[in-house]
Coordinates of C-alpha atoms and ligand atoms in Angstrom, one line a residue:
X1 CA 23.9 -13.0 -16.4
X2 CA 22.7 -13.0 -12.7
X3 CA 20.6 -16.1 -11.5
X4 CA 18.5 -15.7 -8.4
X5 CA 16.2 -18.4 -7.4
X6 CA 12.9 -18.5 -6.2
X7 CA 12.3 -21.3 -4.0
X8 CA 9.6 -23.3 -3.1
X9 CA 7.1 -24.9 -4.5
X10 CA 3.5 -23.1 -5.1
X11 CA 1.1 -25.5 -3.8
X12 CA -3.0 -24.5 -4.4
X13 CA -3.2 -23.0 -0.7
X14 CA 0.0 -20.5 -0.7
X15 CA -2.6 -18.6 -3.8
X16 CA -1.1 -15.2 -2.2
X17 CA 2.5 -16.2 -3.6
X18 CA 1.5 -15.0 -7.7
X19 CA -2.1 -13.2 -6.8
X20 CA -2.8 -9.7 -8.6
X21 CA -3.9 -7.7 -5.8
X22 CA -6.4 -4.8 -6.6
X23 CA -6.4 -2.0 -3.8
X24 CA -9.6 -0.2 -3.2
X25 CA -9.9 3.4 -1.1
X26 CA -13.7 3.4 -0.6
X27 CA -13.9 7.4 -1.3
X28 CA -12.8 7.1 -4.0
X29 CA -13.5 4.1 -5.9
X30 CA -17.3 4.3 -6.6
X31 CA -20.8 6.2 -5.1
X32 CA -23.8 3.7 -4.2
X33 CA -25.6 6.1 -2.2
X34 CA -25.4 9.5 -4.6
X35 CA -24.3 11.7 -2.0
X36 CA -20.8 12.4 -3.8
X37 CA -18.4 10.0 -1.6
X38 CA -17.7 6.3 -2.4
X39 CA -18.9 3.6 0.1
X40 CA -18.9 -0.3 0.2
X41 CA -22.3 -0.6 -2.0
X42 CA -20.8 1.0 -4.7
X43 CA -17.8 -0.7 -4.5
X44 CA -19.5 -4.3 -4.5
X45 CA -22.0 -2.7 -7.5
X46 CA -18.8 -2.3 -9.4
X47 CA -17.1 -5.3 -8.8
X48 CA -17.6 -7.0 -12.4
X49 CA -14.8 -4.5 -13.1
X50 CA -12.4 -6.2 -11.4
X51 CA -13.9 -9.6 -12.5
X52 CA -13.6 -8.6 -16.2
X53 CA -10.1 -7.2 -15.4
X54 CA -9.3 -10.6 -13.7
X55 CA -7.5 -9.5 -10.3
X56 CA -7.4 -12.6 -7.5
X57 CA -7.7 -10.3 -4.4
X58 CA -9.1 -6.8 -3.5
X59 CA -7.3 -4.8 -0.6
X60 CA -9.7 -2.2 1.2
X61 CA -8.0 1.1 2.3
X62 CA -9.6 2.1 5.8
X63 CA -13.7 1.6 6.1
X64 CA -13.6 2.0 9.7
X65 CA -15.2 4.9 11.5
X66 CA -13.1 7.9 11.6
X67 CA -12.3 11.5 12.0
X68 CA -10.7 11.3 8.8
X69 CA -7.6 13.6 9.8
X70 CA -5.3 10.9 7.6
X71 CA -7.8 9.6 5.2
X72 CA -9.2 7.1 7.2
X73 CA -6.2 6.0 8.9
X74 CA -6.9 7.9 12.1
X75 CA -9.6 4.9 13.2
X76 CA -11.9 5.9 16.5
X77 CA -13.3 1.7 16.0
X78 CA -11.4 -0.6 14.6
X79 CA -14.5 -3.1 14.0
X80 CA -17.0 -0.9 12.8
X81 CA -18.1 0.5 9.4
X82 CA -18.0 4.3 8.8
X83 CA -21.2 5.6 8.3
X84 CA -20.7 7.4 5.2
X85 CA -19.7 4.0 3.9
X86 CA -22.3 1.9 4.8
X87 CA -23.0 -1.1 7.3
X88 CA -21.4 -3.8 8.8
X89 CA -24.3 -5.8 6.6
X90 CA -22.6 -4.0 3.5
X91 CA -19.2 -5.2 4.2
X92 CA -20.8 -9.0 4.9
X93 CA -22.4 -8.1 1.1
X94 CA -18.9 -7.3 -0.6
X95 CA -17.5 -10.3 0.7
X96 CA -19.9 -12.4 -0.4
X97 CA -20.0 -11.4 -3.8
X98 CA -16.3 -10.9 -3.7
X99 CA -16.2 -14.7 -3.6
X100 CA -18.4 -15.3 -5.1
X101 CA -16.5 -13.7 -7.9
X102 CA -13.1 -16.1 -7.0
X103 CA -11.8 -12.7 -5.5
X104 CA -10.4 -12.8 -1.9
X105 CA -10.5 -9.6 0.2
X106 CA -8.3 -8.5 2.5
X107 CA -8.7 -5.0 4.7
X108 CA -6.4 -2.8 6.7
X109 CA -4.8 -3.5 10.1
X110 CA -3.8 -0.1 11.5
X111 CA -2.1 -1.1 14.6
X112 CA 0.4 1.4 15.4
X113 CA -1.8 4.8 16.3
X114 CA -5.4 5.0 17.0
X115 CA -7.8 8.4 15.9
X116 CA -7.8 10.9 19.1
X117 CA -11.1 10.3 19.2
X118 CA -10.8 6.6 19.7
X119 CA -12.5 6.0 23.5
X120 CA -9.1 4.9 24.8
X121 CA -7.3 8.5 24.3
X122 CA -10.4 9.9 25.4
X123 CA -10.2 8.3 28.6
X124 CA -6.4 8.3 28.5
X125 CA -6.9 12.1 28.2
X126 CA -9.5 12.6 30.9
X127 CA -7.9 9.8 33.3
X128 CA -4.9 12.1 33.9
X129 CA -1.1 11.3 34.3
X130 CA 0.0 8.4 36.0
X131 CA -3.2 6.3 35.5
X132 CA -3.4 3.0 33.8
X133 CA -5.8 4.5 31.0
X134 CA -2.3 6.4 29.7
X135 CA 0.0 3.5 29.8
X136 CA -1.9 2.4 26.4
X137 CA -0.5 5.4 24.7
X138 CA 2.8 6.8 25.4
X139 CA 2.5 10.0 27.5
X140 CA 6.1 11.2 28.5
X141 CA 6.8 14.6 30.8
X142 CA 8.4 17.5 28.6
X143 CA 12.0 18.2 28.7
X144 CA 13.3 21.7 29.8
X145 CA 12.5 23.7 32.9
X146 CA 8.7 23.4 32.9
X147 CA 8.2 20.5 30.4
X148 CA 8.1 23.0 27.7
X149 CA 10.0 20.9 25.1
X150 CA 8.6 17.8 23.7
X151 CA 10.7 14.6 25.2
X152 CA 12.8 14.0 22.6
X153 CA 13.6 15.0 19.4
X154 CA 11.3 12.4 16.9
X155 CA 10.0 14.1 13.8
X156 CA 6.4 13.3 12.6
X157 CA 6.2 11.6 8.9
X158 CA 4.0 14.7 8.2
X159 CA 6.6 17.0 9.1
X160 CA 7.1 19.2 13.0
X161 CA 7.5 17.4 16.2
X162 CA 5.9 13.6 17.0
X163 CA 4.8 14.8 20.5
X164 CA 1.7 17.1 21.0
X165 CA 1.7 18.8 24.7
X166 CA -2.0 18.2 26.0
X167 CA -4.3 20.4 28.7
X168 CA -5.1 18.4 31.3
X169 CA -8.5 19.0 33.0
X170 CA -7.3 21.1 35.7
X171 CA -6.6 23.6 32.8
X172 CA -2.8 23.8 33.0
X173 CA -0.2 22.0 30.2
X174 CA 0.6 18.8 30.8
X175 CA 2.0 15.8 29.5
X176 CA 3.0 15.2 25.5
X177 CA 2.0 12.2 24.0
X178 CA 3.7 10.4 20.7
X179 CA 2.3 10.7 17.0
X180 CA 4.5 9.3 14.9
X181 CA 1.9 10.5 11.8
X182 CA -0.5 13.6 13.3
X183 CA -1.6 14.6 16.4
X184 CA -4.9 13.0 15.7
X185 CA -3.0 9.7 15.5
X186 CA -1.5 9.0 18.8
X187 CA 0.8 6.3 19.3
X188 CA 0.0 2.6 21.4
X189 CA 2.0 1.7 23.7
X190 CA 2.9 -1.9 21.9
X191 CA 4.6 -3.5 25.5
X192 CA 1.2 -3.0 26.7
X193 CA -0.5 -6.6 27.3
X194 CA -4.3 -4.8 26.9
X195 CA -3.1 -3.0 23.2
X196 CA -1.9 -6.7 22.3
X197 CA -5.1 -8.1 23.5
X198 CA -7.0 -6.1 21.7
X199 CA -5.3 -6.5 17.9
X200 CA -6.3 -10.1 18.4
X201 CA -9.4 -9.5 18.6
X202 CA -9.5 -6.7 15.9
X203 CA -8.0 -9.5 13.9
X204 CA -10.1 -12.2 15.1
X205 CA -13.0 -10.2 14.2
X206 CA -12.6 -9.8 10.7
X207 CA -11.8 -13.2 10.0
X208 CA -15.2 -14.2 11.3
X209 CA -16.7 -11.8 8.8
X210 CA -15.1 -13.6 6.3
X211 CA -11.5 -11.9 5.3
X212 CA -8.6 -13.3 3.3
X213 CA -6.1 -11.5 4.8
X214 CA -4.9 -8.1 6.3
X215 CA -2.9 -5.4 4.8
X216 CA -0.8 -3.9 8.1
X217 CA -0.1 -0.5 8.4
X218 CA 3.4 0.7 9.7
X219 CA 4.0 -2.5 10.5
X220 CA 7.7 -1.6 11.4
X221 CA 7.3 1.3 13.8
X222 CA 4.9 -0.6 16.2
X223 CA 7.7 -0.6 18.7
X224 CA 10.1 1.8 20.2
X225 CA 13.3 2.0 21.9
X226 CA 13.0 1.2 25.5
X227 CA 13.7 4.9 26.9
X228 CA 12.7 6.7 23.8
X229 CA 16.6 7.7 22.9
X230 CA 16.9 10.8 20.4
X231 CA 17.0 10.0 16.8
X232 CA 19.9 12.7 15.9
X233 CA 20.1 15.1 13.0
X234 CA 18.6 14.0 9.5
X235 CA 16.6 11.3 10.7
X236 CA 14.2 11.0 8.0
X237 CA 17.0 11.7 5.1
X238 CA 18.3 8.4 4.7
X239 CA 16.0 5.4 3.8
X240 CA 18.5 3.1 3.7
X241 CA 19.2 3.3 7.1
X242 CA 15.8 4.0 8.4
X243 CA 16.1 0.9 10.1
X244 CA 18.5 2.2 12.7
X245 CA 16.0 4.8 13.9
X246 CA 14.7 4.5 17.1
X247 CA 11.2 4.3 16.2
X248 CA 12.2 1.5 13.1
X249 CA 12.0 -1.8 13.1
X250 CA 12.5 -3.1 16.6
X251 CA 13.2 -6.8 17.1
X252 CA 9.6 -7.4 19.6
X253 CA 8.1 -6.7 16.2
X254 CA 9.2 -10.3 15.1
X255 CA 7.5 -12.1 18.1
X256 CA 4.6 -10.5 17.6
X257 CA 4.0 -11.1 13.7
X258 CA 4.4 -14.8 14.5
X259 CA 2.0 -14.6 17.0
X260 CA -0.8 -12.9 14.5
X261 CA 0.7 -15.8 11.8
X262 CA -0.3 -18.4 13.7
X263 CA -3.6 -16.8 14.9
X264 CA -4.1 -16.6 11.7
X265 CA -3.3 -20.1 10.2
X266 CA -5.4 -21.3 13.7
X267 CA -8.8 -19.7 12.7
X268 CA -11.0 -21.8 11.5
X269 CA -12.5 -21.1 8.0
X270 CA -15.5 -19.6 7.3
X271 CA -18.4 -21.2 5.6
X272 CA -18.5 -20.3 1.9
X273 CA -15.2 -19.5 2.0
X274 CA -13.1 -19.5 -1.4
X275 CA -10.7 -22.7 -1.3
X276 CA -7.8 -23.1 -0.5
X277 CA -8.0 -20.7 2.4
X278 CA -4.9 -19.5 3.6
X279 CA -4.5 -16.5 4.8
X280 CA -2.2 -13.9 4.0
X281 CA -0.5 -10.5 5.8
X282 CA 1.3 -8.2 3.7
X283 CA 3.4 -5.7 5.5
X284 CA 3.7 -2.0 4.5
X285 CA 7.1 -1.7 5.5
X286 CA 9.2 1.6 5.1
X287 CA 12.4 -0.4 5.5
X288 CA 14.9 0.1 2.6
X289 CA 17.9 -2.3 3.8
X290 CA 16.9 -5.5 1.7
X291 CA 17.9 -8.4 4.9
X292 CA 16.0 -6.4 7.2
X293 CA 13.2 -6.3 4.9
X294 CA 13.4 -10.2 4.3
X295 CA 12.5 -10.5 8.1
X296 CA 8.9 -9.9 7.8
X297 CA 8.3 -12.3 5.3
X298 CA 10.5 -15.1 7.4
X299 CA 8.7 -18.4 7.6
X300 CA 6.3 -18.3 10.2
X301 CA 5.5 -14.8 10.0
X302 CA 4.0 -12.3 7.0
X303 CA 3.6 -13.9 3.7
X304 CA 4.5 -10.1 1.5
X305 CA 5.8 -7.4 1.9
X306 CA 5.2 -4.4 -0.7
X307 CA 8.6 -3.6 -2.6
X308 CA 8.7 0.1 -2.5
X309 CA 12.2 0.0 -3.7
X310 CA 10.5 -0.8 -7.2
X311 CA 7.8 1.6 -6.8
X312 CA 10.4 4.7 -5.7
X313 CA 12.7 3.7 -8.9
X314 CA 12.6 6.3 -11.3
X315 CA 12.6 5.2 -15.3
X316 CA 15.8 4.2 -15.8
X317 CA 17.8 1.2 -17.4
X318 CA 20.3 0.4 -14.7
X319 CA 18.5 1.4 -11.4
X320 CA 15.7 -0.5 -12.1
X321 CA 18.1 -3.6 -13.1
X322 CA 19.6 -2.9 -10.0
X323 CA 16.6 -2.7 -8.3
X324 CA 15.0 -6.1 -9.3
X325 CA 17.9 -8.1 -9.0
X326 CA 18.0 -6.8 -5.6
X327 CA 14.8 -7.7 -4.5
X328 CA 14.7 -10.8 -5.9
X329 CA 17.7 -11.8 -4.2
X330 CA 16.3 -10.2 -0.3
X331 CA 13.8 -12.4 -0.6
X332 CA 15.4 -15.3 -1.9
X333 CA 17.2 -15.4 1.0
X334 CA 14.0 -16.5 3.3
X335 CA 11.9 -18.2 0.6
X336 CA 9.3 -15.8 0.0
X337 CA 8.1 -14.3 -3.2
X338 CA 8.8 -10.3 -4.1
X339 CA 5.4 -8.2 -3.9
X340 CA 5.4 -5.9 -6.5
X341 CA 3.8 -2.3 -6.6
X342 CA 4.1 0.4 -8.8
X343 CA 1.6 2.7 -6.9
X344 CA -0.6 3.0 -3.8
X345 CA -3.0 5.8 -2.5
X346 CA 0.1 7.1 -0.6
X347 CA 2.4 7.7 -4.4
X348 CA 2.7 9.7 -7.2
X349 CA 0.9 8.3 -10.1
X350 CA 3.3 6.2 -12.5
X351 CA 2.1 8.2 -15.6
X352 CA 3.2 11.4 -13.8
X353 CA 6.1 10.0 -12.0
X354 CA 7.9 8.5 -15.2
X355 CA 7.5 12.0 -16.9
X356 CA 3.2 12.8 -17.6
X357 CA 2.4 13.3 -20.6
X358 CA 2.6 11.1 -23.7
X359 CA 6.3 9.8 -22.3
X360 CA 4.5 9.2 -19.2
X361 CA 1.5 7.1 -20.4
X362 CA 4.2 5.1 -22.0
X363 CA 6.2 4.5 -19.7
X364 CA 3.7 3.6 -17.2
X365 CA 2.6 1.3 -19.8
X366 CA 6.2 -0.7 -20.1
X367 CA 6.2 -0.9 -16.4
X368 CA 3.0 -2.5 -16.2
X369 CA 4.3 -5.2 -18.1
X370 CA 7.7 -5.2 -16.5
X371 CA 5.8 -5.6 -12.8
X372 CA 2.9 -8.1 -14.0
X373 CA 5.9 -10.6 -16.1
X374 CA 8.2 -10.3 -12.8
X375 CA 7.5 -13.7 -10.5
X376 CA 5.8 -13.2 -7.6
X377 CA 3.2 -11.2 -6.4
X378 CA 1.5 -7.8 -7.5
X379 CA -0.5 -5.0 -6.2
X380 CA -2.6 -2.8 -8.4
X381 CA -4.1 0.7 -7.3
X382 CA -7.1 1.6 -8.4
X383 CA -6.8 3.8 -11.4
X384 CA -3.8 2.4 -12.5
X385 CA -5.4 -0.1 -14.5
X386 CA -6.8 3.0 -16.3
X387 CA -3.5 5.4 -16.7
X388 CA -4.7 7.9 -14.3
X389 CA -2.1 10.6 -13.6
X390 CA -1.6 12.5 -10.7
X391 CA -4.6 15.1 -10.7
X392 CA -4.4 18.3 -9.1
X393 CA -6.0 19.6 -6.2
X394 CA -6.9 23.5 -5.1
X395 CA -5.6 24.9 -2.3
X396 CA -9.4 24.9 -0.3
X397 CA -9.9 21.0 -1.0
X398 CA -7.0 19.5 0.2
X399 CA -7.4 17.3 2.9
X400 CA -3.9 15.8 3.1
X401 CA -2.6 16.4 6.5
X402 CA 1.2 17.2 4.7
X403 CA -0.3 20.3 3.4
X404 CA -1.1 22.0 6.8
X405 CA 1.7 20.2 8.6
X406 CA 4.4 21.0 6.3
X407 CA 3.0 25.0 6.2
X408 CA 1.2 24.4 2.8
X409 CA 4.9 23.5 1.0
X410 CA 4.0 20.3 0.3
X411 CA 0.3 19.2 -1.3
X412 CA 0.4 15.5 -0.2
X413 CA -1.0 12.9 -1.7
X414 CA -4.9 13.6 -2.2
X415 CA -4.0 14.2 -6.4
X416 CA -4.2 9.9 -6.4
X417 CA -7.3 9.9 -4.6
X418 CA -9.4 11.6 -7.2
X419 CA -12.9 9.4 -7.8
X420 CA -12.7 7.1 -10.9
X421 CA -14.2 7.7 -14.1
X422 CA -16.5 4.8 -14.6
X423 CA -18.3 7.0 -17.9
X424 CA -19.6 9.4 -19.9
X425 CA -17.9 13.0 -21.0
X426 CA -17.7 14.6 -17.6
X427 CA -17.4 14.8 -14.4
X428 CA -18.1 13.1 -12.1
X429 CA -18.1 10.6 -14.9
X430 CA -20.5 7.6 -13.7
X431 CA -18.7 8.2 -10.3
X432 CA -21.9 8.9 -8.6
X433 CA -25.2 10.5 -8.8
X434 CA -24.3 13.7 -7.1
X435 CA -22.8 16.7 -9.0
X436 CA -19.3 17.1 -9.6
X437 CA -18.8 19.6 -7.2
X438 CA -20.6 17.4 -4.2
X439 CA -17.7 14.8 -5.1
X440 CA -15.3 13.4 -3.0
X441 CA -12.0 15.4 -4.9
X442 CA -12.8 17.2 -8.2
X443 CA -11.5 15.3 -11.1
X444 CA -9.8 16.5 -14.1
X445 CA -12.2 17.8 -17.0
X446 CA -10.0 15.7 -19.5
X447 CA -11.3 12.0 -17.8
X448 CA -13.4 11.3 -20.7
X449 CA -10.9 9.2 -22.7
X450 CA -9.7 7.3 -19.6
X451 CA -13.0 6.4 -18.1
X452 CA -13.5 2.5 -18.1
X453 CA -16.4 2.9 -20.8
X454 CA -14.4 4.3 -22.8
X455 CA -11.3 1.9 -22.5
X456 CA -13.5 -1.4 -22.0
X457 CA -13.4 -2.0 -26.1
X458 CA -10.3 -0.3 -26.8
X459 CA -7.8 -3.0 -27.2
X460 CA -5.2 -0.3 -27.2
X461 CA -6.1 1.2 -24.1
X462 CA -4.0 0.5 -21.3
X463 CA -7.2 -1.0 -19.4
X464 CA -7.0 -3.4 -22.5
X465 CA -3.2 -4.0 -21.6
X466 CA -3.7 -4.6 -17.9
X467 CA -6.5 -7.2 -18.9
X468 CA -4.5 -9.3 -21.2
X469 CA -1.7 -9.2 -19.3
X470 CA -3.6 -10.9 -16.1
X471 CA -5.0 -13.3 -18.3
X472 CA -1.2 -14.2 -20.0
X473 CA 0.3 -14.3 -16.3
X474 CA -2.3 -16.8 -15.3
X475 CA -1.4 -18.7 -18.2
X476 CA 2.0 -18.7 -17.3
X477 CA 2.5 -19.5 -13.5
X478 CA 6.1 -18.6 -12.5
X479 CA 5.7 -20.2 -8.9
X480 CA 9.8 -22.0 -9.1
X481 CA 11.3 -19.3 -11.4
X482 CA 15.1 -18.8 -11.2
X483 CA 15.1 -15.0 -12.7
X484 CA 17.8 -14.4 -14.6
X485 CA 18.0 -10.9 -15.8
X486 CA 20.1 -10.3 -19.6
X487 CA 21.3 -7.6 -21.0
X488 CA 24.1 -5.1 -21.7
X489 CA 26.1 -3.8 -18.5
X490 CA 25.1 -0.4 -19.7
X491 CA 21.7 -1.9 -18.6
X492 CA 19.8 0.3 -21.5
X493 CA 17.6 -2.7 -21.5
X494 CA 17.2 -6.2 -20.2
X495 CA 15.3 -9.5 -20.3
X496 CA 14.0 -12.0 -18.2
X497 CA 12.1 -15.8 -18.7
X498 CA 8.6 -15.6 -16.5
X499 CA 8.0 -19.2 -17.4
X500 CA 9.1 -22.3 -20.8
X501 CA 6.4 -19.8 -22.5
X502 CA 6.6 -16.5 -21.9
X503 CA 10.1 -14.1 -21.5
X504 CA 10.0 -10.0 -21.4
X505 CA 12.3 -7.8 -22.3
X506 CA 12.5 -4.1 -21.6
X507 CA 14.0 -1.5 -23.5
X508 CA 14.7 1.9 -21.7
X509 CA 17.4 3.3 -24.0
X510 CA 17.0 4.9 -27.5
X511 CA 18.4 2.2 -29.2
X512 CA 16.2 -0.1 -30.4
X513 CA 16.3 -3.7 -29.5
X514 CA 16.0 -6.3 -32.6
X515 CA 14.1 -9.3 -31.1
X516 CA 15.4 -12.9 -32.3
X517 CA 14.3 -14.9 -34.9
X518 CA 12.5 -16.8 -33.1
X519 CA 10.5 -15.1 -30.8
X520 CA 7.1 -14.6 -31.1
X521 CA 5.1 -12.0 -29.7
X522 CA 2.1 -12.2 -27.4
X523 CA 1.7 -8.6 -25.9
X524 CA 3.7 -5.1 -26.0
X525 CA 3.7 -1.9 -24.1
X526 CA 3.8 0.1 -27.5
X527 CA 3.8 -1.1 -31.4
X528 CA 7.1 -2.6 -32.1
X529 CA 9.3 -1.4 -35.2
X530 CA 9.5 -4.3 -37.5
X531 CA 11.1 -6.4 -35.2
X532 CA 12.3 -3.7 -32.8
X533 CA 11.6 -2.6 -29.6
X534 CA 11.9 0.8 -29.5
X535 CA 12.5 3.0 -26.1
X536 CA 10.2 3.0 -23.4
X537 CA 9.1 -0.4 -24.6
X538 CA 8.1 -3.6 -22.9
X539 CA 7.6 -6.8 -25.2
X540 CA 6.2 -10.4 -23.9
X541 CA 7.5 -13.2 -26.1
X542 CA 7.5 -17.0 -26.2
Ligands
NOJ601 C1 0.4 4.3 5.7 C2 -0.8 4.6 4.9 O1 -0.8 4.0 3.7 C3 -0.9 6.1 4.9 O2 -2.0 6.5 4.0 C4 -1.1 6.7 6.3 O3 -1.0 8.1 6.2 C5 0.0 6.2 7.2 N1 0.3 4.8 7.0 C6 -0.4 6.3 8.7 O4 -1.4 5.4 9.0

């Protein structure tokens, strides 16, 4: 038996420490307009869904206008509202009826790269080497006898170099600048007093329109090694020493998260606002070394940080053990609670990651109730609540910038950003008023069963599952829970106390697990054998 405590007490205004998070990626989610791509109207139009399903907070993916070279993430104004999505009066709208639902909302904070269409790079671009416009970016000379080679040797996340040589207006090559993602993403230059200046008032700005909180992109890469040192061979092969790149997790980021912490705990509520009012960062964090992770989530700076460790363990007994032991005990170490996730508009579906199919429906289902009895927080992606798997997209529709970057080997991740089916028997399934082919992705032709209609009444649908699962959490706060995880060392299954009322247990081997006499039953993954668990099973008792 392995204790790890949780410290600290949950009063009503740290909400963010046991909310259910639902992430939203406008696209995708739901069509107001009927012109085949989801926008904010439909979003808010659709929001009894996540009422019914009983989620505390909603995350929005990227609304901003955009390019839309990464999805959204490529952001030309930080403060505005796409126009394909609606207006800023929209946004003000989902709020509003957000809280007035009891949901908080919180939106993305992409601070490390702007879109190359952003007015900055466009006047960085146009201003020439040398001038002050460039020193927001970071514009470096090329190595090699004419600047040929990029400075150094940094590899993009989507795969070939993270410098792109530019013309400069006199017609000859010139400088390279830094993309750590695609060349339509350059890099800011964090040491740069105007490119700090102007997060706060990105920041500031959406906490007068009302926002909970901010999900922050990147947030480890913001800075880089003074002198931009070469990362060496394999750079991006081992995760769990990312943090030693030279591009990871610098030690100005810590400063500056406690600056934006206090900024945030400074600003003064909004009228109407849903009580108790703090609010809350959550860190998207690529950093796989547990103490370096804790760091974000130090007092005085972020409140979460997503545990991708979880999300990138495959089904199995042991690692996940492993896993969750370890995360509980990184963030022990600084007080704050673990952020669950099992997937994001960036991962594999968990039905086709844990095997598709039957085994993966299953699965996906066990996990659900492993993430959502674990204390602490939770993130759910949209789609997930309905076992979506991973859908495939043709060749001509991908948009992914992976596919083109990585010479068409890899597909990216556009296959979990297929629209939702809200209804009816097929596409585009209640998504939107335009056809199926005007849609944002095409979506499977096998959706019918796994549209929200279809699962609303179902009480064995997984939607069903997700529901009464929120509703059993609520009813069993977990905010001082020492988890102590049981089980056999082969770790084939294991078992853990939420709260007095409510343990799981887990059962990934083929042996089935008898419960004890006394427990008594409030929710499974899968129908129990008598009083077994059988494999792939997850059980909620008293
Ligand atoms: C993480 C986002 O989740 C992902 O979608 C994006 O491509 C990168 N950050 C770059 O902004």
């Amino acid at each position: 038996m392995t204790a790890v405590p949780v410290p600290g007490a949950v009063g009503p205004a740290r909400w963010w420490r046991e909310a259910v998070c639902y992430e939203i990626h406008p696209r995708a989610f739901a069509d107001g307009d009927g012109n085949g791509t989801g926008d904010l109207p439909g979003a808010t139009a659709r929001l009894d869904h996540l009422a019914h399903l009983g989620v505390d907070a909603v995350w929005i993916t990227p609304f901003y206008p955009s390019p839309l070279a990464d999805g959204g993430y490529d952001i030309a104004d930080h403060t505005g509202v796409a126009a394909d999505l609606g207006t800023p009066a929209d946004f003000d709208a989902l709020v509003a009826k957000s809280h007035a639902l009891g949901i908080k909302v919180l939106v993305d904070v992409v601070p490390n790269h702007t879109s190359h269409r952003h007015p900055w790079f466009l006047e960085a671009v146009a201003a020439g080497p040398g001038s002050r416009a460039r020193q927001r970016y970071i514009f470096r000379e090329g190595r090699g006898e004419k600047g040929e080679l990029p400075p150094n040797d940094w590899q993009s996340a989507f795969g070939g170099p993270a410098w792109t040589r530019i013309d400069e207006a006199d017609g000859r090559l010139g400088q390279w600048y830094l993309h750590l993602h695609a060349p339509e993403q350059p890099d800011l230059d964090w040491r740069h007093a105007e490119v700090v200046a102007e997060f706060e008032r990105i920041l500031r700005h959406w906490l007068d329109r009302g926002v909970d909180g901010f999900r922050i992109d990147v947030a480890h890469t913001l800075f880089k090694a003074e002198g931009l040192p070469d990362a060496g061979p394999g750079q991006h092969q081992d995760v769990h020493r990312n943090h030693l790149m030279p591009y990871y997790d610098q030690e100005e980021l810590h400063p500056l998260f406690r600056d934006w912490r206090a900024l945030l705990d400074r600003h003064p509520a909004p009228a109407g606002a849903v009580a108790p009012h703090e609010r809350v960062m959550v860190a998207e964090a690529g950093i796989f070394d547990r103490e370096r992770l804790a760091r974000y989530v130090a007092p005085g700076e972020m409140q979460q940080t997503f545990n991708f460790a979880f999300l990138e363990c495959p089904w199995d007994g042991p690692a996940m053990r492993e896993v969750v032991e370890q995360s509980a005990r990184g963030m022990q170490a600084v007080g704050a609670p673990v952020t669950w996730v099992l997937s994001s508009h960036d991962a594999i579906r968990p039905v086709s990651r844990y095997g598709g199919g039957r085994l993966g429906e299953r699965r996906a289902r066990a996990a659900a109730l492993l993430m959502l009895a674990l204390p602490g927080a939770a993130y759910v992606y949209q789609g997930e609540e309905l076992g979506l798997p991973q859908a495939h997209i043709p060749d001509d529709r991908i948009r992914d910038p992976l596919w083109e970057r990585s010479e068409h080997r890899q597909r990216g991740r556009d296959g979990c950003r297929v629209p939702l089916p809200w209804a009816g028997s097929a596409p585009p399934y209640g998504f939107s008023d335009a056809a199926a082919e005007d849609c944002w992705f095409p979506q499977p032709a096998d959706w019918a069963e796994l549209s929200v209609a279809a699962q609303r009444d179902d009480e064995r649908s997984i939607l069903a599952l997700y529901r009464a699962a929120l509703r059993l959490r609520r009813a069993h706060p977990a905010p001082d829970t020492v988890l102590r995880l049981q089980g056999p060392a082969n770790g084939e299954w294991f078992s853990f106390e939420r709260s007095a009322g409510l343990r799981c247990l887990v059962n990934f081997g083929a042996r089935p697990v008898p419960l004890d006499d006394r427990a008594e039953v409030l929710l499974s993954s899968a129908p129990l054998d008598g009083r077994d668990v059988p494999q792939d099973t997850a059980v909620w008792m008293t």
